[in-house]
PDB file of C-alpha atoms in Angstrom:
ATOM      1  CA  MET A   1       0.000   0.000   0.000  1.00 87.00           C
ATOM      2  CA  GLU A   2       1.299   3.430  -0.930  1.00 94.00           C
ATOM      3  CA  THR A   3       1.810   6.214   1.589  1.00 96.00           C
ATOM      4  CA  ILE A   4      -0.636   9.081   1.041  1.00 97.00           C
ATOM      5  CA  GLY A   5       0.414  12.680   1.559  1.00 98.00           C
ATOM      6  CA  LEU A   6      -2.444  15.016   2.517  1.00 98.00           C
ATOM      7  CA  ILE A   7      -2.291  18.808   2.559  1.00 98.00           C
ATOM      8  CA  GLY A   8      -5.111  19.690   4.929  1.00 97.00           C
ATOM      9  CA  GLY A   9      -6.300  22.236   7.455  1.00 95.00           C
ATOM     10  CA  MET A  10      -8.316  24.201   4.861  1.00 93.00           C
ATOM     11  CA  SER A  11     -10.424  23.880   6.952  1.00 89.00           C
ATOM     12  CA  TRP A  12      -9.598  21.245   9.542  1.00 91.00           C
ATOM     13  CA  HIS A  13     -13.288  20.332   9.813  1.00 90.00           C
ATOM     14  CA  SER A  14     -13.244  18.642   6.413  1.00 89.00           C
ATOM     15  CA  THR A  15      -9.705  17.297   6.887  1.00 94.00           C
ATOM     16  CA  VAL A  16     -11.067  15.227   9.775  1.00 94.00           C
ATOM     17  CA  ASP A  17     -13.611  13.758   7.367  1.00 93.00           C
ATOM     18  CA  TYR A  18     -10.906  12.998   4.807  1.00 96.00           C
ATOM     19  CA  TYR A  19      -8.910  11.094   7.430  1.00 97.00           C
ATOM     20  CA  ARG A  20     -11.968   9.133   8.514  1.00 96.00           C
ATOM     21  CA  ALA A  21     -13.174   8.368   4.964  1.00 96.00           C
ATOM     22  CA  ILE A  22      -9.766   7.233   3.712  1.00 97.00           C
ATOM     23  CA  ASN A  23      -9.175   4.922   6.645  1.00 97.00           C
ATOM     24  CA  ALA A  24     -12.706   3.511   6.458  1.00 96.00           C
ATOM     25  CA  ARG A  25     -12.246   2.679   2.769  1.00 95.00           C
ATOM     26  CA  VAL A  26      -8.893   0.981   3.409  1.00 95.00           C
ATOM     27  CA  ALA A  27     -10.357  -1.039   6.291  1.00 95.00           C
ATOM     28  CA  GLU A  28     -13.289  -2.073   4.110  1.00 94.00           C
ATOM     29  CA  ALA A  29     -11.020  -3.081   1.240  1.00 93.00           C
ATOM     30  CA  LEU A  30      -8.328  -4.913   3.222  1.00 93.00           C
ATOM     31  CA  GLY A  31     -10.160  -6.056   6.357  1.00 93.00           C
ATOM     32  CA  GLY A  32      -8.834  -6.823   9.803  1.00 92.00           C
ATOM     33  CA  HIS A  33      -7.010  -3.973  11.505  1.00 94.00           C
ATOM     34  CA  ARG A  34      -5.799  -2.427   8.270  1.00 94.00           C
ATOM     35  CA  SER A  35      -5.673   1.349   7.970  1.00 96.00           C
ATOM     36  CA  ALA A  36      -4.135   3.852   5.594  1.00 96.00           C
ATOM     37  CA  ARG A  37      -0.542   5.014   5.649  1.00 96.00           C
ATOM     38  CA  ILE A  38      -0.989   8.797   5.797  1.00 97.00           C
ATOM     39  CA  LEU A  39       1.359  11.734   6.116  1.00 98.00           C
ATOM     40  CA  LEU A  40      -0.613  14.878   6.951  1.00 97.00           C
ATOM     41  CA  SER A  41       0.495  18.487   6.655  1.00 97.00           C
ATOM     42  CA  SER A  42      -2.236  20.480   8.393  1.00 97.00           C
ATOM     43  CA  LEU A  43      -1.843  24.171   7.597  1.00 97.00           C
ATOM     44  CA  ASP A  44      -2.902  27.156   9.677  1.00 96.00           C
ATOM     45  CA  PHE A  45      -5.986  28.142   7.725  1.00 95.00           C
ATOM     46  CA  ALA A  46      -5.687  31.786   8.793  1.00 96.00           C
ATOM     47  CA  GLU A  47      -2.475  32.051   6.777  1.00 96.00           C
ATOM     48  CA  VAL A  48      -4.068  30.466   3.716  1.00 96.00           C
ATOM     49  CA  ARG A  49      -7.233  32.546   4.089  1.00 95.00           C
ATOM     50  CA  ASP A  50      -5.204  35.748   4.155  1.00 96.00           C
ATOM     51  CA  LEU A  51      -3.603  34.812   0.832  1.00 97.00           C
ATOM     52  CA  GLN A  52      -7.036  33.996  -0.623  1.00 96.00           C
ATOM     53  CA  VAL A  53      -8.527  37.315   0.462  1.00 95.00           C
ATOM     54  CA  ARG A  54      -5.551  39.181  -1.032  1.00 96.00           C
ATOM     55  CA  GLU A  55      -5.759  36.924  -4.096  1.00 96.00           C
ATOM     56  CA  ASP A  56      -2.035  36.325  -3.843  1.00 98.00           C
ATOM     57  CA  TRP A  57      -2.224  33.042  -5.699  1.00 97.00           C
ATOM     58  CA  ASP A  58       1.509  32.974  -6.439  1.00 97.00           C
ATOM     59  CA  ALA A  59       2.287  32.959  -2.708  1.00 98.00           C
ATOM     60  CA  ALA A  60      -0.493  30.445  -2.085  1.00 97.00           C
ATOM     61  CA  GLY A  61       0.908  28.168  -4.761  1.00 97.00           C
ATOM     62  CA  ALA A  62       4.386  28.455  -3.297  1.00 98.00           C
ATOM     63  CA  LEU A  63       3.076  27.626   0.184  1.00 98.00           C
ATOM     64  CA  LEU A  64       1.240  24.494  -0.927  1.00 98.00           C
ATOM     65  CA  ALA A  65       4.087  23.448  -3.211  1.00 98.00           C
ATOM     66  CA  GLU A  66       6.483  23.637  -0.269  1.00 97.00           C
ATOM     67  CA  GLU A  67       4.193  21.454   1.833  1.00 97.00           C
ATOM     68  CA  ALA A  68       3.781  18.951  -0.998  1.00 98.00           C
ATOM     69  CA  LEU A  69       7.548  18.693  -1.413  1.00 98.00           C
ATOM     70  CA  ARG A  70       7.935  18.107   2.322  1.00 97.00           C
ATOM     71  CA  LEU A  71       5.422  15.276   2.143  1.00 98.00           C
ATOM     72  CA  GLN A  72       7.205  13.761  -0.850  1.00 98.00           C
ATOM     73  CA  THR A  73      10.551  13.984   0.952  1.00 98.00           C
ATOM     74  CA  ALA A  74       8.987  12.300   3.991  1.00 98.00           C
ATOM     75  CA  GLY A  75       7.940   9.344   1.829  1.00 97.00           C
ATOM     76  CA  ALA A  76       4.534  10.109   0.298  1.00 97.00           C
ATOM     77  CA  HIS A  77       3.953   8.264  -2.969  1.00 96.00           C
ATOM     78  CA  ARG A  78       1.222  10.662  -4.075  1.00 96.00           C
ATOM     79  CA  ILE A  79      -0.227  13.935  -2.830  1.00 98.00           C
ATOM     80  CA  ALA A  80      -3.769  15.234  -2.349  1.00 98.00           C
ATOM     81  CA  ILE A  81      -4.957  18.755  -1.538  1.00 98.00           C
ATOM     82  CA  CYS A  82      -7.923  18.469   0.841  1.00 97.00           C
ATOM     83  CA  THR A  83      -9.923  21.370  -0.560  1.00 95.00           C
ATOM     84  CA  ASN A  84     -11.518  22.321  -3.866  1.00 95.00           C
ATOM     85  CA  LEU A  85     -10.530  25.990  -4.006  1.00 96.00           C
ATOM     86  CA  MET A  86      -6.806  25.473  -3.533  1.00 96.00           C
ATOM     87  CA  HIS A  87      -6.739  23.339  -6.671  1.00 97.00           C
ATOM     88  CA  LYS A  88      -6.582  26.765  -8.299  1.00 97.00           C
ATOM     89  CA  VAL A  89      -2.835  26.468  -7.538  1.00 97.00           C
ATOM     90  CA  ALA A  90      -2.585  22.767  -8.421  1.00 97.00           C
ATOM     91  CA  PRO A  91      -0.229  23.470 -11.359  1.00 97.00           C
ATOM     92  CA  ALA A  92       2.304  25.031  -8.970  1.00 97.00           C
ATOM     93  CA  VAL A  93       2.071  22.015  -6.674  1.00 98.00           C
ATOM     94  CA  GLU A  94       2.453  19.534  -9.529  1.00 97.00           C
ATOM     95  CA  ALA A  95       5.486  21.417 -10.829  1.00 97.00           C
ATOM     96  CA  ALA A  96       7.221  21.122  -7.448  1.00 97.00           C
ATOM     97  CA  ILE A  97       6.908  17.350  -6.960  1.00 97.00           C
ATOM     98  CA  ASP A  98       7.854  14.159  -8.759  1.00 97.00           C
ATOM     99  CA  VAL A  99       4.928  12.106  -7.468  1.00 97.00           C
ATOM    100  CA  PRO A 100       1.327  12.297  -8.739  1.00 97.00           C
ATOM    101  CA  LEU A 101      -1.239  14.765  -7.461  1.00 97.00           C
ATOM    102  CA  VAL A 102      -4.718  13.245  -7.058  1.00 97.00           C
ATOM    103  CA  HIS A 103      -6.867  16.091  -8.420  1.00 97.00           C
ATOM    104  CA  ILE A 104     -10.260  16.579  -6.820  1.00 97.00           C
ATOM    105  CA  ALA A 105     -12.023  17.602 -10.041  1.00 97.00           C
ATOM    106  CA  ASP A 106     -10.887  14.381 -11.719  1.00 97.00           C
ATOM    107  CA  ALA A 107     -12.455  12.462  -8.838  1.00 97.00           C
ATOM    108  CA  VAL A 108     -15.683  14.467  -9.144  1.00 97.00           C
ATOM    109  CA  ALA A 109     -15.857  13.780 -12.883  1.00 97.00           C
ATOM    110  CA  ALA A 110     -15.275  10.070 -12.318  1.00 97.00           C
ATOM    111  CA  ARG A 111     -18.096   9.927  -9.769  1.00 97.00           C
ATOM    112  CA  ALA A 112     -20.426  11.842 -12.091  1.00 97.00           C
ATOM    113  CA  THR A 113     -19.613   9.374 -14.864  1.00 97.00           C
ATOM    114  CA  THR A 114     -20.661   6.444 -12.683  1.00 96.00           C
ATOM    115  CA  LEU A 115     -23.930   8.272 -11.973  1.00 96.00           C
ATOM    116  CA  GLY A 116     -24.570   8.751 -15.686  1.00 96.00           C
ATOM    117  CA  VAL A 117     -24.818  12.550 -15.456  1.00 97.00           C
ATOM    118  CA  ARG A 118     -23.049  15.276 -17.413  1.00 96.00           C
ATOM    119  CA  ARG A 119     -24.552  18.680 -16.519  1.00 97.00           C
ATOM    120  CA  LEU A 120     -23.289  19.499 -13.039  1.00 98.00           C
ATOM    121  CA  GLY A 121     -24.437  22.377 -10.871  1.00 97.00           C
ATOM    122  CA  ILE A 122     -21.463  23.607  -8.844  1.00 97.00           C
ATOM    123  CA  LEU A 123     -21.732  24.808  -5.248  1.00 95.00           C
ATOM    124  CA  GLY A 124     -18.552  26.103  -3.657  1.00 94.00           C
ATOM    125  CA  THR A 125     -16.620  29.251  -2.958  1.00 95.00           C
ATOM    126  CA  ASP A 126     -17.077  32.082  -5.431  1.00 95.00           C
ATOM    127  CA  TRP A 127     -13.761  31.357  -7.185  1.00 96.00           C
ATOM    128  CA  VAL A 128     -14.698  27.716  -7.737  1.00 96.00           C
ATOM    129  CA  MET A 129     -18.148  28.564  -9.059  1.00 96.00           C
ATOM    130  CA  ARG A 130     -17.145  31.565 -11.168  1.00 94.00           C
ATOM    131  CA  GLU A 131     -13.633  30.943 -12.505  1.00 94.00           C
ATOM    132  CA  PRO A 132     -12.731  28.480 -15.277  1.00 95.00           C
ATOM    133  CA  PHE A 133     -10.007  26.447 -13.525  1.00 95.00           C
ATOM    134  CA  TYR A 134     -12.523  24.023 -12.005  1.00 95.00           C
ATOM    135  CA  ARG A 135     -15.035  23.884 -14.870  1.00 95.00           C
ATOM    136  CA  ASP A 136     -12.229  23.415 -17.403  1.00 96.00           C
ATOM    137  CA  ARG A 137     -10.933  20.381 -15.521  1.00 96.00           C
ATOM    138  CA  LEU A 138     -14.437  18.911 -15.507  1.00 97.00           C
ATOM    139  CA  ALA A 139     -14.840  19.741 -19.200  1.00 97.00           C
ATOM    140  CA  ALA A 140     -11.724  17.687 -19.978  1.00 97.00           C
ATOM    141  CA  HIS A 141     -13.799  14.689 -18.829  1.00 97.00           C
ATOM    142  CA  GLY A 142     -16.842  15.663 -20.900  1.00 96.00           C
ATOM    143  CA  MET A 143     -18.680  17.361 -18.031  1.00 96.00           C
ATOM    144  CA  GLU A 144     -20.505  20.686 -18.180  1.00 97.00           C
ATOM    145  CA  GLY A 145     -20.158  22.752 -15.005  1.00 96.00           C
ATOM    146  CA  MET A 146     -23.029  25.144 -14.241  1.00 96.00           C
ATOM    147  CA  ALA A 147     -22.552  28.043 -11.833  1.00 96.00           C
ATOM    148  CA  PRO A 148     -25.450  29.580  -9.903  1.00 96.00           C
ATOM    149  CA  ALA A 149     -26.580  33.123 -10.669  1.00 96.00           C
ATOM    150  CA  ALA A 150     -24.572  35.943  -9.095  1.00 96.00           C
ATOM    151  CA  ASP A 151     -26.950  36.499  -6.163  1.00 96.00           C
ATOM    152  CA  ASP A 152     -26.976  32.789  -5.371  1.00 96.00           C
ATOM    153  CA  ARG A 153     -23.181  32.610  -5.621  1.00 96.00           C
ATOM    154  CA  ALA A 154     -22.946  35.346  -3.008  1.00 97.00           C
ATOM    155  CA  VAL A 155     -25.212  33.394  -0.655  1.00 96.00           C
ATOM    156  CA  VAL A 156     -23.332  30.116  -1.098  1.00 95.00           C
ATOM    157  CA  ASP A 157     -19.913  31.749  -0.740  1.00 94.00           C
ATOM    158  CA  GLY A 158     -20.931  33.782   2.291  1.00 95.00           C
ATOM    159  CA  ILE A 159     -22.179  30.729   4.188  1.00 95.00           C
ATOM    160  CA  VAL A 160     -18.984  28.815   3.430  1.00 92.00           C
ATOM    161  CA  TRP A 161     -16.756  31.477   4.974  1.00 92.00           C
ATOM    162  CA  SER A 162     -18.955  32.701   7.815  1.00 93.00           C
ATOM    163  CA  GLU A 163     -20.203  29.293   8.956  1.00 93.00           C
ATOM    164  CA  LEU A 164     -19.048  26.049   7.349  1.00 90.00           C
ATOM    165  CA  THR A 165     -15.294  26.615   7.532  1.00 88.00           C
ATOM    166  CA  ARG A 166     -15.830  27.316  11.235  1.00 89.00           C
ATOM    167  CA  GLY A 167     -17.860  24.148  11.780  1.00 87.00           C
ATOM    168  CA  ILE A 168     -21.201  25.992  12.056  1.00 92.00           C
ATOM    169  CA  VAL A 169     -24.237  24.254  10.533  1.00 91.00           C
ATOM    170  CA  SER A 170     -27.632  25.981  10.639  1.00 91.00           C
ATOM    171  CA  PRO A 171     -31.105  25.058   9.359  1.00 93.00           C
ATOM    172  CA  ALA A 172     -31.485  28.499   7.782  1.00 95.00           C
ATOM    173  CA  SER A 173     -28.333  28.026   5.747  1.00 94.00           C
ATOM    174  CA  ARG A 174     -29.443  24.551   4.689  1.00 94.00           C
ATOM    175  CA  ALA A 175     -32.708  26.033   3.443  1.00 94.00           C
ATOM    176  CA  ALA A 176     -30.817  28.738   1.544  1.00 95.00           C
ATOM    177  CA  TYR A 177     -28.606  26.143  -0.150  1.00 95.00           C
ATOM    178  CA  LEU A 178     -31.595  24.000  -1.084  1.00 96.00           C
ATOM    179  CA  GLY A 179     -33.160  27.012  -2.759  1.00 96.00           C
ATOM    180  CA  VAL A 180     -30.010  27.530  -4.822  1.00 96.00           C
ATOM    181  CA  ILE A 181     -30.006  23.836  -5.759  1.00 96.00           C
ATOM    182  CA  ASP A 182     -33.658  23.993  -6.835  1.00 96.00           C
ATOM    183  CA  ARG A 183     -32.821  26.867  -9.196  1.00 96.00           C
ATOM    184  CA  LEU A 184     -29.832  24.992 -10.648  1.00 97.00           C
ATOM    185  CA  VAL A 185     -32.033  21.957 -11.282  1.00 96.00           C
ATOM    186  CA  ALA A 186     -34.658  24.165 -12.908  1.00 96.00           C
ATOM    187  CA  ASP A 187     -31.898  25.444 -15.213  1.00 96.00           C
ATOM    188  CA  GLY A 188     -31.030  21.911 -16.269  1.00 96.00           C
ATOM    189  CA  ALA A 189     -28.506  20.566 -13.763  1.00 97.00           C
ATOM    190  CA  GLU A 190     -28.624  16.762 -13.703  1.00 97.00           C
ATOM    191  CA  ALA A 191     -26.613  16.554 -10.467  1.00 97.00           C
ATOM    192  CA  VAL A 192     -25.083  18.919  -7.946  1.00 97.00           C
ATOM    193  CA  VAL A 193     -21.413  18.969  -6.974  1.00 96.00           C
ATOM    194  CA  LEU A 194     -20.656  19.904  -3.386  1.00 95.00           C
ATOM    195  CA  ALA A 195     -17.487  21.612  -4.595  1.00 93.00           C
ATOM    196  CA  CYS A 196     -16.419  22.808  -1.187  1.00 89.00           C
ATOM    197  CA  THR A 197     -15.342  20.037   1.155  1.00 83.00           C
ATOM    198  CA  GLU A 198     -17.356  21.530   4.027  1.00 85.00           C
ATOM    199  CA  ILE A 199     -20.710  21.642   2.225  1.00 90.00           C
ATOM    200  CA  GLN A 200     -21.220  17.938   2.909  1.00 84.00           C
ATOM    201  CA  LEU A 201     -21.663  19.006   6.543  1.00 85.00           C
ATOM    202  CA  LEU A 202     -24.798  20.906   5.488  1.00 90.00           C
ATOM    203  CA  VAL A 203     -26.465  19.281   2.454  1.00 91.00           C
ATOM    204  CA  ARG A 204     -27.566  15.643   2.377  1.00 90.00           C
ATOM    205  CA  GLN A 205     -28.704  13.470  -0.512  1.00 93.00           C
ATOM    206  CA  GLU A 206     -32.154  13.045   0.989  1.00 93.00           C
ATOM    207  CA  ASP A 207     -32.611  16.830   0.818  1.00 91.00           C
ATOM    208  CA  VAL A 208     -32.030  17.069  -2.935  1.00 93.00           C
ATOM    209  CA  PRO A 209     -34.099  15.852  -5.946  1.00 92.00           C
ATOM    210  CA  VAL A 210     -31.048  15.044  -8.120  1.00 96.00           C
ATOM    211  CA  PRO A 211     -27.871  13.073  -7.370  1.00 96.00           C
ATOM    212  CA  ILE A 212     -25.248  14.761  -5.208  1.00 96.00           C
ATOM    213  CA  VAL A 213     -21.555  14.431  -5.948  1.00 96.00           C
ATOM    214  CA  ASP A 214     -19.801  14.952  -2.609  1.00 94.00           C
ATOM    215  CA  SER A 215     -16.357  16.165  -3.650  1.00 94.00           C
ATOM    216  CA  MET A 216     -14.754  15.149  -0.350  1.00 94.00           C
ATOM    217  CA  ALA A 217     -16.087  11.583  -0.533  1.00 95.00           C
ATOM    218  CA  ALA A 218     -15.267  11.220  -4.234  1.00 97.00           C
ATOM    219  CA  HIS A 219     -11.756  12.543  -3.645  1.00 97.00           C
ATOM    220  CA  ALA A 220     -11.154  10.266  -0.658  1.00 97.00           C
ATOM    221  CA  ASP A 221     -12.244   7.257  -2.716  1.00 96.00           C
ATOM    222  CA  ALA A 222      -9.943   8.247  -5.582  1.00 97.00           C
ATOM    223  CA  ILE A 223      -7.022   8.653  -3.192  1.00 97.00           C
ATOM    224  CA  VAL A 224      -7.580   5.177  -1.762  1.00 96.00           C
ATOM    225  CA  ASP A 225      -8.059   3.607  -5.193  1.00 95.00           C
ATOM    226  CA  ALA A 226      -4.708   5.033  -6.288  1.00 94.00           C
ATOM    227  CA  ALA A 227      -2.943   3.997  -3.089  1.00 93.00           C
ATOM    228  CA  LEU A 228      -4.198   0.420  -3.374  1.00 92.00           C
ATOM    229  CA  VAL A 229      -3.208  -0.178  -6.999  1.00 83.00           C
ATOM    230  CA  GLY A 230      -1.417  -3.507  -7.092  1.00 63.00           C
ATOM    231  CA  VAL A 231      -2.588  -4.500  -3.604  1.00 66.00           C
ATOM    232  CA  ALA A 232      -4.650  -7.695  -3.398  1.00 54.00           C
ATOM    233  CA  VAL A 233      -8.074  -6.801  -1.965  1.00 57.00           C
TER     234      VAL A 233
END
């Protein structure tokens, strides 16, 4: 089994879920007392958030690239960034390491393919919903990413930063998200991507009339699948 290098802490609430999901999948696949071999670099999210707010993506890319290289040096066979937004700097991370990066949008596209859907409504931070870096990666797999309208993007983004990244889950925010999802479905979305790894704390499949692609769960599964290549299961 390969050693997995995780860059987490963005926020730590979803990193906990990554750790749990990866180990649960390994235990299910291998049985007994088996668990994943994980190296975790958990960043101070305040530092990363400051770079996001200032939109200093060069510095953000350098920060994550440094952490990825540390994980590689420590023995990680592949790296994963435990957040959707920071895949905006994935090219800088990939350029700094000699081991593969397990890209979250590839995992989302693979999960959508198994569900038989192509038009994906995207819920996440404003950059993920609005900018092309995420949709373009999905498009490379034949997926069409649909962003909410501007007013809905503001609602979704605001709840991520004021509540979800701080571990706050409220019924009012769930209702607001479900309204956004209803409008995406009305516009033709065949499924909805929870393209922020904290949104799975708020929105559940039973709340939504179309399939949900939980980016955290899809990414965790892809990480395990890669780490177990060649291992008898």
